[in-house]
CSV table of C-alpha atoms in Angstrom, one decimal:
chain,number,residue,atom,x,y,z
A,1,MET,CA,0.0,0.0,0.0
A,2,LEU,CA,1.1,3.5,-0.8
A,3,ASP,CA,0.9,6.2,1.9
A,4,GLU,CA,0.7,9.9,1.2
A,5,THR,CA,4.5,10.3,1.5
A,6,ASP,CA,5.0,7.5,-1.1
A,7,ARG,CA,2.6,9.3,-3.4
A,8,ARG,CA,4.4,12.6,-3.0
A,9,LEU,CA,7.7,10.9,-3.6
A,10,LEU,CA,6.4,9.3,-6.8
A,11,THR,CA,5.0,12.7,-8.0
A,12,ALA,CA,8.3,14.4,-7.3
A,13,LEU,CA,10.3,11.7,-9.2
A,14,GLN,CA,7.9,11.9,-12.2
A,15,LYS,CA,8.7,15.6,-12.4
A,16,ASN,CA,12.5,15.1,-11.9
A,17,ALA,CA,13.9,11.6,-11.8
A,18,HIS,CA,17.4,13.1,-11.1
A,19,LEU,CA,16.4,14.1,-7.5
A,20,THR,CA,19.0,12.9,-5.0
A,21,ALA,CA,18.0,11.3,-1.7
A,22,GLN,CA,18.9,14.5,0.0
A,23,GLU,CA,16.7,16.6,-2.4
A,24,LEU,CA,13.8,14.1,-2.0
A,25,GLY,CA,14.2,14.2,1.8
A,26,GLN,CA,14.0,18.0,1.8
A,27,GLU,CA,10.9,18.0,-0.4
A,28,LEU,CA,9.2,15.3,1.7
A,29,ASN,CA,10.4,16.5,5.1
A,30,LEU,CA,12.4,13.2,5.6
A,31,SER,CA,16.0,12.5,6.2
A,32,SER,CA,18.0,11.6,3.2
A,33,SER,CA,18.3,8.0,4.3
A,34,GLN,CA,14.5,7.7,4.8
A,35,ALA,CA,13.8,9.1,1.4
A,36,GLY,CA,16.4,6.8,-0.2
A,37,ARG,CA,15.0,3.7,1.5
A,38,ARG,CA,11.5,4.7,0.4
A,39,ARG,CA,12.7,5.1,-3.2
A,40,GLN,CA,14.5,1.7,-3.1
A,41,ARG,CA,11.3,0.0,-1.7
A,42,LEU,CA,9.1,1.6,-4.4
A,43,GLU,CA,11.6,0.4,-7.1
A,44,ALA,CA,11.8,-3.1,-5.6
A,45,GLU,CA,8.0,-3.4,-5.4
A,46,GLY,CA,7.7,-2.4,-9.0
A,47,TYR,CA,6.0,1.0,-8.6
A,48,ILE,CA,9.0,2.6,-10.3
A,49,ARG,CA,9.8,0.6,-13.4
A,50,GLY,CA,12.8,2.6,-14.6
A,51,TYR,CA,14.3,6.0,-15.4
A,52,HIS,CA,14.3,7.3,-18.9
A,53,ALA,CA,15.5,10.4,-20.8
A,54,ARG,CA,12.7,12.1,-22.7
A,55,LEU,CA,14.0,13.0,-26.2
A,56,ASP,CA,12.7,15.7,-28.5
A,57,PRO,CA,11.4,13.8,-31.6
A,58,VAL,CA,11.8,16.8,-34.0
A,59,ARG,CA,15.4,17.4,-32.8
A,60,MET,CA,16.0,13.7,-33.5
A,61,GLY,CA,14.7,14.2,-37.1
A,62,LEU,CA,11.4,12.4,-36.4
A,63,ASN,CA,9.1,15.0,-38.0
A,64,VAL,CA,5.9,12.8,-38.3
A,65,GLN,CA,4.1,11.4,-35.4
A,66,GLY,CA,1.1,9.2,-36.1
A,67,PHE,CA,-1.4,6.7,-34.8
A,68,VAL,CA,-2.1,3.6,-36.8
A,69,GLN,CA,-5.1,1.4,-36.2
A,70,VAL,CA,-4.4,-2.2,-37.4
A,71,HIS,CA,-7.3,-4.5,-38.2
A,72,LEU,CA,-6.7,-8.2,-38.4
A,73,GLY,CA,-8.4,-10.3,-40.9
A,74,THR,CA,-7.2,-13.5,-39.3
A,75,HIS,CA,-7.2,-14.0,-35.5
A,76,GLY,CA,-5.5,-16.7,-33.5
A,77,PRO,CA,-2.6,-17.2,-31.1
A,78,GLU,CA,0.0,-17.8,-33.9
A,79,HIS,CA,-1.0,-14.6,-35.8
A,80,SER,CA,-1.0,-12.5,-32.6
A,81,ALA,CA,2.4,-13.8,-31.6
A,82,SER,CA,3.8,-13.2,-35.1
A,83,PHE,CA,2.4,-9.6,-35.1
A,84,ALA,CA,3.8,-8.9,-31.6
A,85,ARG,CA,7.3,-10.1,-32.8
A,86,LEU,CA,7.0,-7.8,-35.8
A,87,MET,CA,6.1,-4.8,-33.6
A,88,ALA,CA,9.2,-5.5,-31.4
A,89,THR,CA,11.5,-5.3,-34.3
A,90,ARG,CA,10.4,-1.8,-35.5
A,91,PRO,CA,12.0,1.1,-33.7
A,92,GLU,CA,9.6,3.7,-35.3
A,93,ILE,CA,6.7,1.9,-33.5
A,94,VAL,CA,7.1,3.2,-30.0
A,95,SER,CA,3.9,1.9,-28.4
A,96,VAL,CA,1.4,-0.8,-29.3
A,97,TRP,CA,-1.9,-1.4,-27.5
A,98,THR,CA,-4.5,-4.1,-28.1
A,99,MET,CA,-7.9,-2.5,-28.3
A,100,THR,CA,-11.6,-3.1,-27.9
A,101,GLY,CA,-13.8,-1.8,-30.7
A,102,ASP,CA,-13.2,-1.8,-34.4
A,103,ALA,CA,-9.4,-1.9,-34.5
A,104,ASP,CA,-7.4,-4.8,-33.0
A,105,TYR,CA,-4.3,-2.7,-32.3
A,106,LEU,CA,-3.3,0.9,-32.0
A,107,LEU,CA,0.3,1.9,-32.8
A,108,ARG,CA,2.0,5.1,-32.0
A,109,VAL,CA,4.7,5.8,-34.5
A,110,TYR,CA,7.4,8.4,-35.1
A,111,CYS,CA,8.9,8.6,-38.6
A,112,ASP,CA,11.4,10.8,-40.4
A,113,ASP,CA,8.8,12.0,-43.0
A,114,LEU,CA,5.6,11.0,-44.8
A,115,PRO,CA,7.4,8.6,-47.2
A,116,SER,CA,8.8,6.8,-44.2
A,117,LEU,CA,5.3,6.4,-42.8
A,118,ASN,CA,4.1,5.3,-46.1
A,119,ARG,CA,6.8,2.6,-46.3
A,120,LEU,CA,6.0,1.4,-42.8
A,121,ILE,CA,2.4,1.0,-43.7
A,122,HIS,CA,2.8,-0.5,-47.2
A,123,ASP,CA,6.0,-2.5,-46.8
A,124,VAL,CA,5.8,-3.7,-43.2
A,125,LEU,CA,2.3,-3.7,-41.8
A,126,LEU,CA,0.0,-4.5,-44.7
A,127,PRO,CA,2.2,-7.5,-45.9
A,128,HIS,CA,1.8,-9.3,-42.6
A,129,GLN,CA,-0.4,-12.3,-43.2
A,130,ALA,CA,-2.9,-11.4,-40.4
A,131,VAL,CA,-3.4,-7.7,-41.3
A,132,SER,CA,-6.5,-6.9,-43.3
A,133,ARG,CA,-6.3,-3.1,-43.2
A,134,VAL,CA,-4.8,-0.1,-41.5
A,135,HIS,CA,-6.0,3.4,-40.8
A,136,SER,CA,-3.5,6.1,-40.0
A,137,GLN,CA,-3.8,9.4,-38.4
A,138,ILE,CA,-1.1,12.0,-38.5
A,139,VAL,CA,-0.6,14.2,-35.5
A,140,MET,CA,-0.7,17.9,-36.4
A,141,ASP,CA,0.1,19.2,-32.9
A,142,GLN,CA,0.2,17.7,-29.4
A,143,LEU,CA,-1.6,20.0,-27.0
A,144,LYS,CA,-0.6,18.1,-23.9
A,145,GLN,CA,2.6,16.2,-23.6
A,146,ASP,CA,2.7,12.7,-22.1
A,147,GLY,CA,2.5,13.5,-18.5
A,148,PRO,CA,3.0,11.9,-15.2
A,149,LEU,CA,0.6,9.4,-13.9
A,150,PRO,CA,-1.9,10.6,-11.3
A,151,THR,CA,-0.7,9.7,-7.8
């Protein structure tokens, strides 16, 4: 169970994962060692899954962000596993969700340009034996960045 101090610690780390135990302690009104032990416990219990650098996609040359809905024509464990393996091999596909509703999967992709997105769809996704169709949407602007989880 998380107490209020744990929640405040998680909120602080989502804003700045570089906080030292001393800085966390100051923010939470704890000693450095108490803050450090709490962080270690939350890591060990799986509340904190890792620390990552958030890169700017445009600075990285990834000028097109899109969402791609994938509809399967054939369902079954073999096709799902094969599709999952394909998703794992493609660095431009940064997130994959299985969905309820019309589409079976929703992909979040970052590509260099529109021709790169076109190649991903026509040369990678559509040739997969289970895929019947895809529907892509290009992001024009992101009004709210991926934010911290509510604590």
